[in-house]
Short mmCIF file of C-alpha atoms and ligand atoms in Angstrom, two decimals:
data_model
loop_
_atom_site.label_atom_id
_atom_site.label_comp_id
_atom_site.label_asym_id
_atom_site.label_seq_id
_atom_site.Cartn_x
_atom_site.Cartn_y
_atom_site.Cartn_z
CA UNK E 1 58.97 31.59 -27.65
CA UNK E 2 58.12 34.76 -29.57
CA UNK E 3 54.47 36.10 -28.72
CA UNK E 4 53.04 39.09 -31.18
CA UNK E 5 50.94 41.15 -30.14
CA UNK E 6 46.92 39.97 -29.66
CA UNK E 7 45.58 39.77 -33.39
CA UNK E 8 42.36 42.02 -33.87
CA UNK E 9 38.98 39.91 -32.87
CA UNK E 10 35.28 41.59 -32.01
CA UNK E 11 35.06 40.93 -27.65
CA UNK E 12 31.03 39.68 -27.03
CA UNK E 13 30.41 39.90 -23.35
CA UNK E 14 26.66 38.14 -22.95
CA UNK E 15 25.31 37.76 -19.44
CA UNK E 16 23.22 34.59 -20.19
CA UNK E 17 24.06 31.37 -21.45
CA UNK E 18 21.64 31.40 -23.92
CA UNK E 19 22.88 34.68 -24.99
CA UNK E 20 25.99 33.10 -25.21
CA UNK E 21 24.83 30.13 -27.03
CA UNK E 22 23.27 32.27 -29.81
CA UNK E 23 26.69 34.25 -30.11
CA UNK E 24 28.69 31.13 -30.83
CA UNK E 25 25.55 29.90 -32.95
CA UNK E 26 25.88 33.23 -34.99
CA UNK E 27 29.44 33.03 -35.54
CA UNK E 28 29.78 29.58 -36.18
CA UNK E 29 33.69 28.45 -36.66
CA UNK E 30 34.96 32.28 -36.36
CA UNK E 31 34.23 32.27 -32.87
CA UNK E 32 35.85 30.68 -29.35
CA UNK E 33 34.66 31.17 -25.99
CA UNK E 34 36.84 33.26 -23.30
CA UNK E 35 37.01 31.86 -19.49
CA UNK E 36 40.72 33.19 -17.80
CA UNK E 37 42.31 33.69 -21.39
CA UNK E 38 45.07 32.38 -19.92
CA UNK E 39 45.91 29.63 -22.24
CA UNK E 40 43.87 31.16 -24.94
CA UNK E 41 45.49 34.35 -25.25
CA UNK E 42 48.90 32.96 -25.32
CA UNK E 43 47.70 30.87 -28.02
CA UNK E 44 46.05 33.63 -30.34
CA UNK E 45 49.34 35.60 -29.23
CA UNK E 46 51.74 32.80 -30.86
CA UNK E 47 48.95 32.92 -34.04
CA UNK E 48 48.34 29.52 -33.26
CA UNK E 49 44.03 30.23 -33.26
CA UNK E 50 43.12 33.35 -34.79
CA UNK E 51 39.41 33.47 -33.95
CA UNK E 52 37.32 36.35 -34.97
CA UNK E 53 35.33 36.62 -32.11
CA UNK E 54 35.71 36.19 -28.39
CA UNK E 55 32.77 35.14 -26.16
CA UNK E 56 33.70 35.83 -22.83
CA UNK E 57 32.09 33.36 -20.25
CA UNK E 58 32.98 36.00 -17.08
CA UNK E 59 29.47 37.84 -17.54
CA UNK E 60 27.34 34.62 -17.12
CA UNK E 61 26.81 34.21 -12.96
CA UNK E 62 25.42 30.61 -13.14
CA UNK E 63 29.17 29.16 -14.36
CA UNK E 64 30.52 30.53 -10.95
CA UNK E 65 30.87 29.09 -7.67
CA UNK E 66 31.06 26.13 -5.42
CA UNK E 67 27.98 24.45 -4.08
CA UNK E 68 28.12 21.98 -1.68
CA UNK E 69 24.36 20.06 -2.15
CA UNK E 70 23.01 16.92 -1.45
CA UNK E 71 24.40 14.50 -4.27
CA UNK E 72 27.99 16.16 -4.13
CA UNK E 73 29.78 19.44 -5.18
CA UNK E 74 29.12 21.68 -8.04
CA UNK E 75 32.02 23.71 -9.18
CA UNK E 76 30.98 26.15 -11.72
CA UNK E 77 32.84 26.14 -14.80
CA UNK E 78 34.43 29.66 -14.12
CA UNK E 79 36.08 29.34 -10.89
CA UNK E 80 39.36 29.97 -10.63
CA UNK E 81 41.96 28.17 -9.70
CA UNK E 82 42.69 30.33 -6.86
CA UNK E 83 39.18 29.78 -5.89
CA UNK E 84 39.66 26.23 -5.27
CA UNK E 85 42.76 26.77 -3.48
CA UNK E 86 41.31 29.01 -1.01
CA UNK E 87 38.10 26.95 -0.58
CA UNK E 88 38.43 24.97 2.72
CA UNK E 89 36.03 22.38 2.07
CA UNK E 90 37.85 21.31 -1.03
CA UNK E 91 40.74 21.41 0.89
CA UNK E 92 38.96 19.24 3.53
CA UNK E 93 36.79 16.86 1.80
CA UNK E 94 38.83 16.65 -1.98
CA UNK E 95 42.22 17.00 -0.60
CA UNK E 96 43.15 15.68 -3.91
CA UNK E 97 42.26 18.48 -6.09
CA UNK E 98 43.20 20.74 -3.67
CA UNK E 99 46.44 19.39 -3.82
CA UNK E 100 46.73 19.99 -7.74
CA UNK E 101 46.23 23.88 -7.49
CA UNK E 102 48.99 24.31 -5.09
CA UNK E 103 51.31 22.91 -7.84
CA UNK E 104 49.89 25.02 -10.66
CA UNK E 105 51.38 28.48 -12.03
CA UNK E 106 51.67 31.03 -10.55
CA UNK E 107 49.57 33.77 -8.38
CA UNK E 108 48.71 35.53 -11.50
CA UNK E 109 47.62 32.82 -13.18
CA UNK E 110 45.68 31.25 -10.79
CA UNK E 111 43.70 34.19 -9.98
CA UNK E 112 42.55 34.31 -13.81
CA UNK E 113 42.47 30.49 -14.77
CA UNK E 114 39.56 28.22 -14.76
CA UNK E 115 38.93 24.65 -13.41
CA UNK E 116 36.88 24.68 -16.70
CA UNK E 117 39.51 26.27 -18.75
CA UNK E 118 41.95 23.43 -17.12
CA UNK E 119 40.38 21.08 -18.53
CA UNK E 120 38.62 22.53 -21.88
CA UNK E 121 42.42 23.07 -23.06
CA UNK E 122 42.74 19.11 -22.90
CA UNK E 123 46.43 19.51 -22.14
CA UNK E 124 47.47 15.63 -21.46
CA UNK E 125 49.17 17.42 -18.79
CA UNK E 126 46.19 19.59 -17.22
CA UNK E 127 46.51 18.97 -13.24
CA UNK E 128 42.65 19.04 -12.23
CA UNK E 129 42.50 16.14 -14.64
CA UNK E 130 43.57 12.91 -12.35
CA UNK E 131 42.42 14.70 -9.56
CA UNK E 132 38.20 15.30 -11.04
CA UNK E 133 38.85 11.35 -12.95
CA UNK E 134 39.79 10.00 -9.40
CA UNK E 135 36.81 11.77 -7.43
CA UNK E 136 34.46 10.41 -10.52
CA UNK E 137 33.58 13.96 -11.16
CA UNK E 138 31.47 14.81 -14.41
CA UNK E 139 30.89 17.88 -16.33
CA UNK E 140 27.85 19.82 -17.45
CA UNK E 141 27.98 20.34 -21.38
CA UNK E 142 25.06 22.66 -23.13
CA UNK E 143 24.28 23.79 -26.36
CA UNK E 144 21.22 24.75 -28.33
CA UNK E 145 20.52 21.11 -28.74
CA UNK E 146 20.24 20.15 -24.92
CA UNK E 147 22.41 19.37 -22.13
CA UNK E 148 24.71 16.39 -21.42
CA UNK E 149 27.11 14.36 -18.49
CA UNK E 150 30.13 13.20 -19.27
CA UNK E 151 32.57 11.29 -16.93
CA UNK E 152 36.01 13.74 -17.06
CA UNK E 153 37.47 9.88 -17.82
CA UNK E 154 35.75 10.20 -20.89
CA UNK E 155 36.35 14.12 -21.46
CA UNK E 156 39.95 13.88 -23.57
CA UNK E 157 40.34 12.31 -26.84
CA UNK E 158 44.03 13.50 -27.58
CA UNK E 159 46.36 16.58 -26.71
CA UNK E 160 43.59 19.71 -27.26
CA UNK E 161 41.11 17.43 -28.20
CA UNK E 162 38.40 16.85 -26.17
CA UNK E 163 34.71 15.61 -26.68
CA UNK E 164 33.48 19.34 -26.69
CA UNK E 165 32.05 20.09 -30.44
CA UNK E 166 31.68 23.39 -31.60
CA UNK E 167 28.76 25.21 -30.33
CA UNK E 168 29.23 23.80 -27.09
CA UNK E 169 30.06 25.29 -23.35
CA UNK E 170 31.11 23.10 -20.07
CA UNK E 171 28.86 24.75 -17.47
CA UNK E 172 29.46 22.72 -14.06
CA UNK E 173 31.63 20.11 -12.72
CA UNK E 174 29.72 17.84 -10.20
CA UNK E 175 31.57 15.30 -7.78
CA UNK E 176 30.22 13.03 -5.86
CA UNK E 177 30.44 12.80 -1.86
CA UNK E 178 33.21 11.07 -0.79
CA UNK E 179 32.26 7.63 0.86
CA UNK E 180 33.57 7.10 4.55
CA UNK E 181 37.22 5.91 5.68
CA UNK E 182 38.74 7.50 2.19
CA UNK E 183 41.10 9.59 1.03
CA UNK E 184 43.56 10.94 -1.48
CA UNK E 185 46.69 12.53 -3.02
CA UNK E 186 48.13 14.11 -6.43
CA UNK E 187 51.44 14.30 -6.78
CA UNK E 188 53.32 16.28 -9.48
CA UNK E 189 57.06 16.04 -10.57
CA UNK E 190 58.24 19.45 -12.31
CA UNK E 191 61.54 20.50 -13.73
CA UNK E 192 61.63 23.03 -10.82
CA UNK E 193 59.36 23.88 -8.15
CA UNK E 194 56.92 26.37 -9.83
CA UNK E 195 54.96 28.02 -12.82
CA UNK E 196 55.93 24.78 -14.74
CA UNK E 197 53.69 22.02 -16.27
CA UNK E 198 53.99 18.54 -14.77
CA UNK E 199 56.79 16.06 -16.10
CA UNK E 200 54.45 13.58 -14.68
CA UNK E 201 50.89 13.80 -12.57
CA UNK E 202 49.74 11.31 -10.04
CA UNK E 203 46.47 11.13 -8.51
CA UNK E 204 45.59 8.29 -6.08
CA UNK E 205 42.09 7.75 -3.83
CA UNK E 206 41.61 4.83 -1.07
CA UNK E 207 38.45 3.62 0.44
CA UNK E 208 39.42 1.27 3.48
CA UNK E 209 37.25 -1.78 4.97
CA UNK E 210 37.12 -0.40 8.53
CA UNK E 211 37.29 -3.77 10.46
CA UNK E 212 39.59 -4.80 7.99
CA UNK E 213 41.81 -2.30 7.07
CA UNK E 214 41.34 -3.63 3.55
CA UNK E 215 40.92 -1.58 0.33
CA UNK E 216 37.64 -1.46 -0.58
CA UNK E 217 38.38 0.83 -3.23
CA UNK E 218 41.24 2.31 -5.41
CA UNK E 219 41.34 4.97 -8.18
CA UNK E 220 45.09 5.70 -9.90
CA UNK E 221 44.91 8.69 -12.74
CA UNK E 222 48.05 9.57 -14.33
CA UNK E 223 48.95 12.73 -16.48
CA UNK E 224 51.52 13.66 -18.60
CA UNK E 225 52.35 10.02 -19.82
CA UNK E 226 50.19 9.83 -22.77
CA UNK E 227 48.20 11.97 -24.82
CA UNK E 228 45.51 12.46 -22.67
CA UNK E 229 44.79 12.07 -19.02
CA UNK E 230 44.24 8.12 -18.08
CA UNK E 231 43.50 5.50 -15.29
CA UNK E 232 46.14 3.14 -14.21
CA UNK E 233 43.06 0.44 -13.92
CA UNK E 234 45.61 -2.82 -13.48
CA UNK E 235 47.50 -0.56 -10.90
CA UNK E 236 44.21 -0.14 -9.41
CA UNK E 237 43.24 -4.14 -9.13
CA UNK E 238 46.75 -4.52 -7.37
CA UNK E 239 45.64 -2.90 -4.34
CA UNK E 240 41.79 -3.66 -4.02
CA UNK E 241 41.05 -6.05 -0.97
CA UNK E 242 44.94 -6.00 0.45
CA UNK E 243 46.12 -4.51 3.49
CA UNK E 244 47.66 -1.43 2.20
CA UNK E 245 51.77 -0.80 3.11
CA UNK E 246 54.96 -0.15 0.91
CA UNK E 247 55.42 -3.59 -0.85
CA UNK E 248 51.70 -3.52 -2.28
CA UNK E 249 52.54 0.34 -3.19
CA UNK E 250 55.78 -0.57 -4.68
CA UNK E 251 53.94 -3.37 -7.14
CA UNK E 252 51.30 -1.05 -8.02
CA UNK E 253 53.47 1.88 -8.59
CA UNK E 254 55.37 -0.99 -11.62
CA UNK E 255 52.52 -2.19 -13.22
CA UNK E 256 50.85 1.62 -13.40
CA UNK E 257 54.35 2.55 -15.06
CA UNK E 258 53.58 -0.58 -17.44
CA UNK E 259 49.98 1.19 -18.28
CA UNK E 260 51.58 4.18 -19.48
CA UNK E 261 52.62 5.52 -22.60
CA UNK E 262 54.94 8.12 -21.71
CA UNK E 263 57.00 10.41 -24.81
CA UNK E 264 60.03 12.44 -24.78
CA UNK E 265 59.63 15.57 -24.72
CA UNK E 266 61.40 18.84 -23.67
CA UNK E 267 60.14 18.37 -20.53
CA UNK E 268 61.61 14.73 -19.84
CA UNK E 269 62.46 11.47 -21.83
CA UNK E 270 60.17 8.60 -21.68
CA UNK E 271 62.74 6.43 -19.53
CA UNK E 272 62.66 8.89 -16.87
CA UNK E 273 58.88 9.55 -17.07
CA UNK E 274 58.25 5.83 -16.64
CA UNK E 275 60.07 5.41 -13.46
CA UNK E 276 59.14 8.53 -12.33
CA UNK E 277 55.61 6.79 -12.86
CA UNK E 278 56.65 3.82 -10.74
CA UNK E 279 57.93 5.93 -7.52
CA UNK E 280 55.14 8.58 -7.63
CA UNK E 281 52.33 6.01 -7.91
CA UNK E 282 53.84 4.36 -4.86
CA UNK E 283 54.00 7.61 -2.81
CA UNK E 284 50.74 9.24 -3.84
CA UNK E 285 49.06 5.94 -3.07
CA UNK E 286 50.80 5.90 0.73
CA UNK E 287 49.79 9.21 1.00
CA UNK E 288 46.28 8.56 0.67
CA UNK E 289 46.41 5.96 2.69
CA UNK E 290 47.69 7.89 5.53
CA UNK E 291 45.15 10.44 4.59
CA UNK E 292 42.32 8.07 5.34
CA UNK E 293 40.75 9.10 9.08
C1 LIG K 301 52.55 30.80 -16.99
C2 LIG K 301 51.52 29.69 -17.09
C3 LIG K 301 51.65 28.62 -16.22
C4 LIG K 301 50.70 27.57 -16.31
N1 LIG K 301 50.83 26.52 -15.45
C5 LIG K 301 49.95 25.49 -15.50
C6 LIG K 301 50.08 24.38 -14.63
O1 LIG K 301 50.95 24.32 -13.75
N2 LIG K 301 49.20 23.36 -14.76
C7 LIG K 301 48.20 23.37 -15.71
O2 LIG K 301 47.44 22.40 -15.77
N3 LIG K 301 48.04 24.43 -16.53
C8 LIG K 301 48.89 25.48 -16.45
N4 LIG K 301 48.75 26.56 -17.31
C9 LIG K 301 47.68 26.55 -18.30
C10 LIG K 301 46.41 27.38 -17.92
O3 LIG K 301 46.71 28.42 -17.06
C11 LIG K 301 45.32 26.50 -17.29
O4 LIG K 301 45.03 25.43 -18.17
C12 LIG K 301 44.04 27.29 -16.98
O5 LIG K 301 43.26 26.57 -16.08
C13 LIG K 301 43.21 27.59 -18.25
O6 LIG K 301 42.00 28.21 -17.86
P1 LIG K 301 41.48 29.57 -18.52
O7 LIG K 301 40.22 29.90 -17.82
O8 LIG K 301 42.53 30.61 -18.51
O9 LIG K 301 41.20 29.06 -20.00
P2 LIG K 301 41.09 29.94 -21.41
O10 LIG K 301 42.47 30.33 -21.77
O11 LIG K 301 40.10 31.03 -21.20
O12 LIG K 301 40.50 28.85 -22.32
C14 LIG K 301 41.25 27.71 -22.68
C15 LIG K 301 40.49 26.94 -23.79
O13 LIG K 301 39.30 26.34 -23.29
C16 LIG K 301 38.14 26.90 -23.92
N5 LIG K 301 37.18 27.10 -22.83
C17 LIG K 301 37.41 27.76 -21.65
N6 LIG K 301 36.35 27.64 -20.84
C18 LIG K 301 35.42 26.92 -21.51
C19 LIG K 301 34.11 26.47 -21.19
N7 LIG K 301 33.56 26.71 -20.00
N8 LIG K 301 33.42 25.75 -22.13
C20 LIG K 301 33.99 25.47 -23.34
N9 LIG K 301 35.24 25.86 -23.69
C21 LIG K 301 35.94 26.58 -22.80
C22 LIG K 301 38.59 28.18 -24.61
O14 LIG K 301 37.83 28.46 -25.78
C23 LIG K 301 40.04 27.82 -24.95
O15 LIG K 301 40.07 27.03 -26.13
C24 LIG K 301 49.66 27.62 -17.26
C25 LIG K 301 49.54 28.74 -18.11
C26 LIG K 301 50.46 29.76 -18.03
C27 LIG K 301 50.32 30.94 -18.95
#
């Protein structure tokens, strides 16, 4: 890969997000907002997006930080991903998107990259993805015409394609609390054990029956098998209302790698994606389980 140097661009720093708003208003289609630059830059260094102007995000204080209120947790759109990995009660209460930043990068890059950059990029491979999809997290969208919610589910329409339009920023991610007797687990398969993107992405999350020890509940997110992010939903239906061990695992774990639509790539062939599919699906689902107090 051969990166030139950073092509010439005018840097806006606004402290507001109307400020910012007006900035991308006023240089409509020349112009891309800044969070960690650290897909961005790489891009504009490869000449791959040459915009004109940069709006950095890093001066507006209401995209930053975690809030734990009463309907759930609000992540602002600017924290790091080394934020969320040194944020306890993430790591306590959404083990399963902790569990994606300890795969991601490197040091370096975690300490400049964004949750909302993560998933702004619309990488199919983008490891907050299952996680946020399995937690039903939504984002915050504004522009000058109003705010909106959308599902992260609903957030990808194709590799770098997401339902953002121009003109618009992702301000907060919001998930829900987690109901009782639940819990979950992403697990990512890499060519070697850091700074590389995932060959495949598993995210699993398991509400019991308490009396029972039935699932109640079951939410399977794959990435990297398909050009974007997506739910294994028939997985899903394999384990609701069972009692959860290896042979209910194993069966969801096949039909999820049915539900995908894995490529070749550089990074693996679609034969070995799919039944890496099958035995990650099966172990991030057991790991859940066991996760469950
Ligand atoms: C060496 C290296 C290793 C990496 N490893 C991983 C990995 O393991 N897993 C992984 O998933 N990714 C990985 N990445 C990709 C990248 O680091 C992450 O996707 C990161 O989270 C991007 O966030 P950022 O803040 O740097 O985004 P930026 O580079 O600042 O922005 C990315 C894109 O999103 C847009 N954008 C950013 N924020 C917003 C917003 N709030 N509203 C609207 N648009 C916005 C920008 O305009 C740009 O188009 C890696 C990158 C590098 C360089």
């Amino acid at each position: 890969m051969f990166l030139k140097r950073l092509p010439k661009f005018e840097y806006h720093v606004p402290t507001s997000l109307p400020e910012a708003l007006d900035l991308l208003a006023q240089h409509d289609g020349k112009a891309r907002v800044l969070a960690g630059g650290t897909d961005l830059l790489v891009s504009m260094k490869k000449r791959e997006v040459l915009p004109e102007h940069l709006i950095s995000l890093k001066g507006i204080a209401e995209m930053k930080g975690i809030q734990d209120e009463k309907e759930g947790m609000k992540i602002g759109a600017l924290v790091t991903l080394g934020e969320i990995e040194h944020s306890k009660i993430i790591q306590e209460r959404y083990r399963v998107l902790w569990d994606a930043v300890q795969v991601m990068a490197s040091l370096q890059v975690r300490s400049l990259g964004t949750i909302g950059g993560n998933l702004c990029s619309a990488a199919p491979s983008a490891d907050t993805a299952p996680p946020l999809i399995v937690l039903d997290a939504s984002v915050e969208i504004i522009s000058s015409n109003g705010k909106r919610k959308v599902l992260v589910e609903k957030f990808f329409k194709g590799p770098g394609e997401s339902v953002l339009i121009p003109g618009e920023i992702l301000t907060q991610i919001t998930i829900p609390n987690p109901v009782k007797k639940s819990g979950g687990a992403y697990l990512k398969l890499m060519r070697r054990a850091a700074m590389d993107l995932a060959q495949v992405g598993i995210a699993a999350w398991l509400s019991i029956d308490s009396e029972k020890r039935t699932c109640r509940g079951a939410k399977i997110a794959l990435g990297a098998v398909g050009s974007t992010p997506i739910r294994a939903l028939k997985a899903e239906q394999v384990l609701l209302n069972k009692e959860l061990n290896e042979t209910v695992g194993r069966e969801a774990g096949k039909i999820a790698a049915q539900e995908a639509n894995p490529r070749s790539s550089m990074r693996a062939s679609k034969e070995y994606r799919r039944e890496m599919i099958e035995v990650l699906t099966k172990r991030a689902v057991m790991e859940a389980y066991k996760r469950i107090d």
